Coordinates of C-alpha atoms and ligand atoms in Angstrom, one line a residue:
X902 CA -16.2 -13.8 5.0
X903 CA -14.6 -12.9 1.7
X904 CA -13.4 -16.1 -0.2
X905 CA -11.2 -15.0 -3.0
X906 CA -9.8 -11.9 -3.2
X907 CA -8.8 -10.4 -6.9
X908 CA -4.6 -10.4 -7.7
X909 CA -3.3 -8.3 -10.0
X910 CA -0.3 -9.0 -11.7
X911 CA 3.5 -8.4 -13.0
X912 CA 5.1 -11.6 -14.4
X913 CA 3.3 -14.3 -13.0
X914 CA 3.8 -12.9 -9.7
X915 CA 0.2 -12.4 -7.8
X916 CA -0.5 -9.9 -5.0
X917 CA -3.9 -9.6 -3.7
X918 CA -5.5 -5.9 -4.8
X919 CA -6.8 -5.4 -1.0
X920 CA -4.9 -5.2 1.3
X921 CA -5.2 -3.9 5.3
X922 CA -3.0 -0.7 6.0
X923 CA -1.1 -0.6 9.9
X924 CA -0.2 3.0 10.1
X925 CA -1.6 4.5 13.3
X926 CA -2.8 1.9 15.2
X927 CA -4.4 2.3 18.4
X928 CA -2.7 -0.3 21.6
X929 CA -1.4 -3.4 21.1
X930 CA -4.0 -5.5 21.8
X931 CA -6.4 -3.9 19.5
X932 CA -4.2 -3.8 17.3
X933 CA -3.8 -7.5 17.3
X934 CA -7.5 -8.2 17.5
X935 CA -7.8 -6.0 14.1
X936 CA -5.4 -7.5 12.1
X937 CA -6.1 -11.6 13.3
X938 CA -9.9 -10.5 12.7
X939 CA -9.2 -9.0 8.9
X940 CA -7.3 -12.2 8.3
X941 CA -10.3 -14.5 9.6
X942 CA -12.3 -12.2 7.8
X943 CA -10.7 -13.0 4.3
X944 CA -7.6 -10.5 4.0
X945 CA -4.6 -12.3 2.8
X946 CA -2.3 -8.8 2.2
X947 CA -0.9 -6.3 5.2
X948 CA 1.0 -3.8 4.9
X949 CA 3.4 -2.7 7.5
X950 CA 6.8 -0.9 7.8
X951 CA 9.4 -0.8 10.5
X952 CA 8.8 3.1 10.8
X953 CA 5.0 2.6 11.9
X954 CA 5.7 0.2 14.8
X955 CA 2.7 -2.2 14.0
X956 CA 5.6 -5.5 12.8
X957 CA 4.8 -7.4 16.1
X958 CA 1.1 -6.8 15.9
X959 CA 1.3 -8.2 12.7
X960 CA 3.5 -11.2 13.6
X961 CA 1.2 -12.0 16.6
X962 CA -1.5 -11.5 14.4
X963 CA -0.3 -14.3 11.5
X964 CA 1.2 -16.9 14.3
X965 CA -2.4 -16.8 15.9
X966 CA -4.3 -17.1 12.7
X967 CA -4.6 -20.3 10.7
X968 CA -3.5 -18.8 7.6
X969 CA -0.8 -21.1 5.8
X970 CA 2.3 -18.8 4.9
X971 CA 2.1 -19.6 1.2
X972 CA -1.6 -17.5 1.2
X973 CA -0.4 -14.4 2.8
X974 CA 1.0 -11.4 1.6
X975 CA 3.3 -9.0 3.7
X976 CA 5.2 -5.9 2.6
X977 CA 7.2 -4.5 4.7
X978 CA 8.9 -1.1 4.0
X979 CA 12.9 0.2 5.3
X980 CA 12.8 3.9 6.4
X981 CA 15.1 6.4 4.8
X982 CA 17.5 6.9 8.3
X983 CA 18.5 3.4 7.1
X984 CA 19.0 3.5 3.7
X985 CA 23.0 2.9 4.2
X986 CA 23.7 -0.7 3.0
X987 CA 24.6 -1.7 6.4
X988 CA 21.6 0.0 8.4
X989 CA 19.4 -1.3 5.6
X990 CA 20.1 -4.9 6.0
X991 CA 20.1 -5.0 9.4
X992 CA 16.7 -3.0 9.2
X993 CA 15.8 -5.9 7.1
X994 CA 16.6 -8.3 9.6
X995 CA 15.0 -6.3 12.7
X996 CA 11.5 -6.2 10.7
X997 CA 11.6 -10.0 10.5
X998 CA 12.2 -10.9 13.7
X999 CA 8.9 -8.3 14.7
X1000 CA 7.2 -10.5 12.4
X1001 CA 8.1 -13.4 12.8
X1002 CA 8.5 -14.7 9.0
X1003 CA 11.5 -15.8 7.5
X1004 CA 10.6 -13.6 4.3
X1005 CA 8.3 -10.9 3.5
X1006 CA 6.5 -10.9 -0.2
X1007 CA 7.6 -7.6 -0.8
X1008 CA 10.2 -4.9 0.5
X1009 CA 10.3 -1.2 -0.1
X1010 CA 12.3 1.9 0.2
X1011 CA 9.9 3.8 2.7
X1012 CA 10.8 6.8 1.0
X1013 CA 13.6 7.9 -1.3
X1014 CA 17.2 9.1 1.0
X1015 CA 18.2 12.9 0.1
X1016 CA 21.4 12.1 1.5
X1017 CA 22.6 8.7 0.6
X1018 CA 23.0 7.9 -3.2
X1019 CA 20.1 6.0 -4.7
X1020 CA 21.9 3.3 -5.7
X1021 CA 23.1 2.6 -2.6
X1022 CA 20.0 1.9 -1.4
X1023 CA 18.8 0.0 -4.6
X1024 CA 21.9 -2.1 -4.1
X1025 CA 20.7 -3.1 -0.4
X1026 CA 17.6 -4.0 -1.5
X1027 CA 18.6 -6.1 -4.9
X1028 CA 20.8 -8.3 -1.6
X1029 CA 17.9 -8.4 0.3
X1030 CA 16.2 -10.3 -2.4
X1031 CA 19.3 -12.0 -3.6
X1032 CA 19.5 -13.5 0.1
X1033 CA 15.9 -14.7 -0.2
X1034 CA 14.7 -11.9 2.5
X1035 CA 12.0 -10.7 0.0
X1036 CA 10.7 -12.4 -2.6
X1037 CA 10.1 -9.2 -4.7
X1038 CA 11.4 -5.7 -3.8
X1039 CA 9.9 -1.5 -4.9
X1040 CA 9.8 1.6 -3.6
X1041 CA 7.6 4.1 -2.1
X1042 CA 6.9 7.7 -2.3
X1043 CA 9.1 7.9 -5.5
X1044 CA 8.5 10.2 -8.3
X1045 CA 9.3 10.2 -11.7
X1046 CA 12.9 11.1 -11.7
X1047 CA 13.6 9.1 -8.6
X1048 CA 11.5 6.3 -10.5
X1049 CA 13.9 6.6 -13.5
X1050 CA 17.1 6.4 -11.3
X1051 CA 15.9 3.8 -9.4
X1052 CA 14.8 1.4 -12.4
X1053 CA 18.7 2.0 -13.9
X1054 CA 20.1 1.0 -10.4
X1055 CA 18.2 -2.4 -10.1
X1056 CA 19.4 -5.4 -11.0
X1057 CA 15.9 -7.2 -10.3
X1058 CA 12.8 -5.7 -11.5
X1059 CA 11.2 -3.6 -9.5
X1060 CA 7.7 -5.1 -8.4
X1061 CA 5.5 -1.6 -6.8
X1062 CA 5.7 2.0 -6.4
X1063 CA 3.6 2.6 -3.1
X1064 CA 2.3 6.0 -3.6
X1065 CA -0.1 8.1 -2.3
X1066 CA -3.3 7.9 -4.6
X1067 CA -7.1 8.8 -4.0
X1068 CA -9.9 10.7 -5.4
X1069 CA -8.7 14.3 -4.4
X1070 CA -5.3 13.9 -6.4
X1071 CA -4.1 13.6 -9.9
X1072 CA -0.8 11.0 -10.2
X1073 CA -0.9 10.8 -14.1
X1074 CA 2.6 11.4 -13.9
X1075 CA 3.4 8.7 -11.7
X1076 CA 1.1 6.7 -13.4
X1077 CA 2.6 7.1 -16.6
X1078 CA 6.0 6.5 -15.5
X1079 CA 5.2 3.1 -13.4
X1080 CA 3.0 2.0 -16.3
X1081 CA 6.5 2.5 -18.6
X1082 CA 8.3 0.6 -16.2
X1083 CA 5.4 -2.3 -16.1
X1084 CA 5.6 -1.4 -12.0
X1085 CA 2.6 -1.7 -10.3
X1086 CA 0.8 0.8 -8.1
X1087 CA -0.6 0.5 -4.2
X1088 CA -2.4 3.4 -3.1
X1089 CA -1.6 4.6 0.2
X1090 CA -4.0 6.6 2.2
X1091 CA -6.5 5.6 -0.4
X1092 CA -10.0 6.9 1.5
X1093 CA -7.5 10.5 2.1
X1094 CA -7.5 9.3 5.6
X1095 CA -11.0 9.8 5.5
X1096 CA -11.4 13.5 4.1
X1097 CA -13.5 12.0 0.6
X1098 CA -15.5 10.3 2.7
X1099 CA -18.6 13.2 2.5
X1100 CA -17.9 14.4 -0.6
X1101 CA -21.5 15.0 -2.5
X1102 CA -20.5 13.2 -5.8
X1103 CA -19.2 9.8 -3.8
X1104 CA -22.2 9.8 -1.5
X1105 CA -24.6 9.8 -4.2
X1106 CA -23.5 7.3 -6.3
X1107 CA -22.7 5.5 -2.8
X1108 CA -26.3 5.2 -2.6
X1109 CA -26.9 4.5 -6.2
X1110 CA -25.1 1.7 -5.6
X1111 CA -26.3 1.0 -2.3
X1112 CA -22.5 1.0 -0.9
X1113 CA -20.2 3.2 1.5
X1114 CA -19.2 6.4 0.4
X1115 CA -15.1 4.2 1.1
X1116 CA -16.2 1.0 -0.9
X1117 CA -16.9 3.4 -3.6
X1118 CA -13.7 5.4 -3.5
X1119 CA -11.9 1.8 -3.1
X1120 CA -13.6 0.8 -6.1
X1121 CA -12.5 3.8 -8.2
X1122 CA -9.2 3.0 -7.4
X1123 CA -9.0 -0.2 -8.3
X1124 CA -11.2 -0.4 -11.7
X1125 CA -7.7 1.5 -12.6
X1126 CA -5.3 -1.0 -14.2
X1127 CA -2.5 -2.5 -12.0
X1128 CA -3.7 -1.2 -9.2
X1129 CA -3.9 -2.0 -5.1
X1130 CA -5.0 -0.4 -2.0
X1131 CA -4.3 -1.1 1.7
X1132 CA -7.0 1.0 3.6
X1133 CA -6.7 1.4 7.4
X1134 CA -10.0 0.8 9.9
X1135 CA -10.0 0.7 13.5
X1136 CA -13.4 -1.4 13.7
X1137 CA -14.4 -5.0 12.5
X1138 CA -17.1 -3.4 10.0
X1139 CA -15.0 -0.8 8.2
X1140 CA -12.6 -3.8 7.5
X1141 CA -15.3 -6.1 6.3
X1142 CA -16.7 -2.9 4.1
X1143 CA -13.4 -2.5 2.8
X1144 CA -12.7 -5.3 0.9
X1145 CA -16.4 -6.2 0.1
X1146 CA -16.4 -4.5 -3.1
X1147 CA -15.9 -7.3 -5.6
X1148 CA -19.8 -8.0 -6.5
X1149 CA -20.4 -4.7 -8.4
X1150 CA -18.4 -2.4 -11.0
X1151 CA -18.9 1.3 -11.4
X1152 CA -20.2 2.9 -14.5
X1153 CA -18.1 4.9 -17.3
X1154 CA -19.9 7.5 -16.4
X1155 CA -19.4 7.2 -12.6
X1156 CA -15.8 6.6 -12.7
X1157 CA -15.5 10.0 -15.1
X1158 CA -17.3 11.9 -12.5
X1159 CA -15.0 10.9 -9.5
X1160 CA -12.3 11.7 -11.8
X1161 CA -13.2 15.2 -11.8
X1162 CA -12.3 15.5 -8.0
X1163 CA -8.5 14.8 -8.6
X1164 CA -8.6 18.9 -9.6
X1165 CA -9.1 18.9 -5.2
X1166 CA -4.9 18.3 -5.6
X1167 CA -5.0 17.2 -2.1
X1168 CA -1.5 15.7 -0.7
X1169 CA -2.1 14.6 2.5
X1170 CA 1.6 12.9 3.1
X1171 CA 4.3 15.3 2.6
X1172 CA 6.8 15.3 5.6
X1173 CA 8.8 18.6 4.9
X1174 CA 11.9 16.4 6.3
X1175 CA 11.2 14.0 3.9
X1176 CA 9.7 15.0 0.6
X1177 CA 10.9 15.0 -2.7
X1178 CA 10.1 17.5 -5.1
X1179 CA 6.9 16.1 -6.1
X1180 CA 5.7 15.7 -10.0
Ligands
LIG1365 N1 4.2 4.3 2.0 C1 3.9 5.4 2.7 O1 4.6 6.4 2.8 C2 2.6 5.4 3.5 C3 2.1 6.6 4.0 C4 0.9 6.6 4.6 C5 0.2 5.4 4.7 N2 0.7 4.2 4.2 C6 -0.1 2.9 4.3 O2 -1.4 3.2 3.8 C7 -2.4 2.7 4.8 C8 -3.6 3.5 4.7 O3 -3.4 4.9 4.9 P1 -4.0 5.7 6.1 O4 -4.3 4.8 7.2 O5 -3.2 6.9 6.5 O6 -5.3 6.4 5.5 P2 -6.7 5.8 4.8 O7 -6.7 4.3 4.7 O8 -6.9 6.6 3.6 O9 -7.8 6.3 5.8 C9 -8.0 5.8 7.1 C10 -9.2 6.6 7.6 O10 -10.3 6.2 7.0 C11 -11.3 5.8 7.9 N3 -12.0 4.6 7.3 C12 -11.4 3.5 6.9 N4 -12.4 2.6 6.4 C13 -13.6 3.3 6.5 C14 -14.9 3.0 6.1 N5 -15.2 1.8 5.6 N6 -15.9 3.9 6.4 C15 -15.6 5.1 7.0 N7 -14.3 5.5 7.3 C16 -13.3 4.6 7.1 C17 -10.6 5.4 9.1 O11 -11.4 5.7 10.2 P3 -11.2 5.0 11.6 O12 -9.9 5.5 12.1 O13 -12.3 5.4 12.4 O14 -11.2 3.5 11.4 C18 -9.4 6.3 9.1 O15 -9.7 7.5 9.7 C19 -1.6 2.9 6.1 O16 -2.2 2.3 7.2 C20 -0.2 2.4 5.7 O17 -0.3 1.0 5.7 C21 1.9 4.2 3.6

């Protein structure tokens, strides 16, 4: 059992740098059993979104858990069919029912609309936290453009860019811009759904460190400032592995080398009916 997990930070507002992805889950009860047994385990941040159907898992999950309400973190994400105001709020609504929370620490666009405005969207989501549905609101899947629109459209700050980010891909520009913006960054698909997971570089410094070729790729991530991840496992020790990765640091050196794969260029998201054009 983990006891504390690291936060990092925009303006005194905390989110813990772990948390446990929901994309792709297996049956219900499973499902359930995975997510009440990361939270016994020491997880205090899921992610979920209304697009990936895991909301109710989620909610059964909490309710059946002895967490207190104040000690968990939950984002939850609105999908770009409802980006309207109208569809967005009621979206908003719909995920919180599934879940069974009167608020959720943090709200995203899913992914940017190509047919509604931007700031239509960005309005929806300022009222969402405005009404006290979200405590703090981002986006997802935006690049730099669609980062710069979005920040002139807010009238709250915008909290987190959820983007894809892993060893086998170079975001510097994305980076750059959140950094500009003082948004932070959660990885998504942060292991590359599993396709780093035998590369020769992270398995030997995996054993230097006597680790898991995916604790080490976590821990590259997140030894990068203003940084999160929320890895998905489907088995009680791949979630315990995941987040035990706080009682050593990677080198200098070993960070470099793992830097070198981002020349892979890897994108492992990029829904032709939904992509922008990437940085
Ligand atoms: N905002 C967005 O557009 C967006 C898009 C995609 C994903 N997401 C979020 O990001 C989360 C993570 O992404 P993802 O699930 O696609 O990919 P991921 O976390 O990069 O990879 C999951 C894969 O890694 C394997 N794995 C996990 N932990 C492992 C370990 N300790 N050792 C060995 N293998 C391990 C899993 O295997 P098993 O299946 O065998 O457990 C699974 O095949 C999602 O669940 C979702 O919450 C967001």
């Amino acid at each position: 059992m983990i006891n504390q997990i690291p936060h990092i930070t925009r303006k005194d507002v905390n989110m813990p740098c772990v948390g446990l992805g929901t994309m792709l889950y297996p049956e219900p009860e499973k499902a359930i059993d995975l997510i009440r047994h990361a939270l016994d385990y020491g997880y205090t941040h899921i992610d979920t979104a209304r697009k990936y159907g895991s909301e109710n898992w989620v909610g059964e999950a909490i309710k059946s858990s002895n967490i207190q309400r104040d000690k968990l973190w939950v984002t939850t994400k609105v999908t770009e069919d409802n980006a309207k105001p109208d569809d967005f709020r009621k979206s908003v609504e719909t995920s919180l029912s599934a879940l069974n929370l009167d608020y959720v620490d943090l709200l995203l666009i899913h992914w940017p609309s190509r047919s509604v405005p931007i700031i239509d969207t960005v309005c929806a989501l300022n009222d969402a936290k405005e009404e006290g549905l979200a405590l703090n609101i981002g986006i997802s899947n935006f690049t730099v453009p669609l980062i710069e629109e979005a920040v002139r459209c807010s009238r709250s700050e915008l909290f987190c860019n959820q983007i894809e980010y892993h060893a086998y891909i170079n975001q510097d520009k994305v980076l750059d811009a959140c950094d500009k913006y003082g948004i932070l960054v959660t990885c998504h698909v942060p292991l590359a759904r599993g396709k780093i997971l035998n590369n020769p570089i992270i398995n030997s410094i995996a054993q230097k460190y006597m680790k898991s070729p995916a604790q080490i790729a976590l821990k590259w991530l997140l030894q990068q400032s203003r940084i999160s991840v929320v890895p998905r496992a489907l088995s009680y020790k791949e979630i315990e592995e995941n987040i035990s990765i706080f009682d050593f640091d990677l080198s200098e050196d070993d960070m470099s080398q793992i830097s070198t794969l981002r020349s892979n260029n890897l994108r492992i998201v990029d829904p032709e009916v939904r992509r922008p054009v990437w940085d």
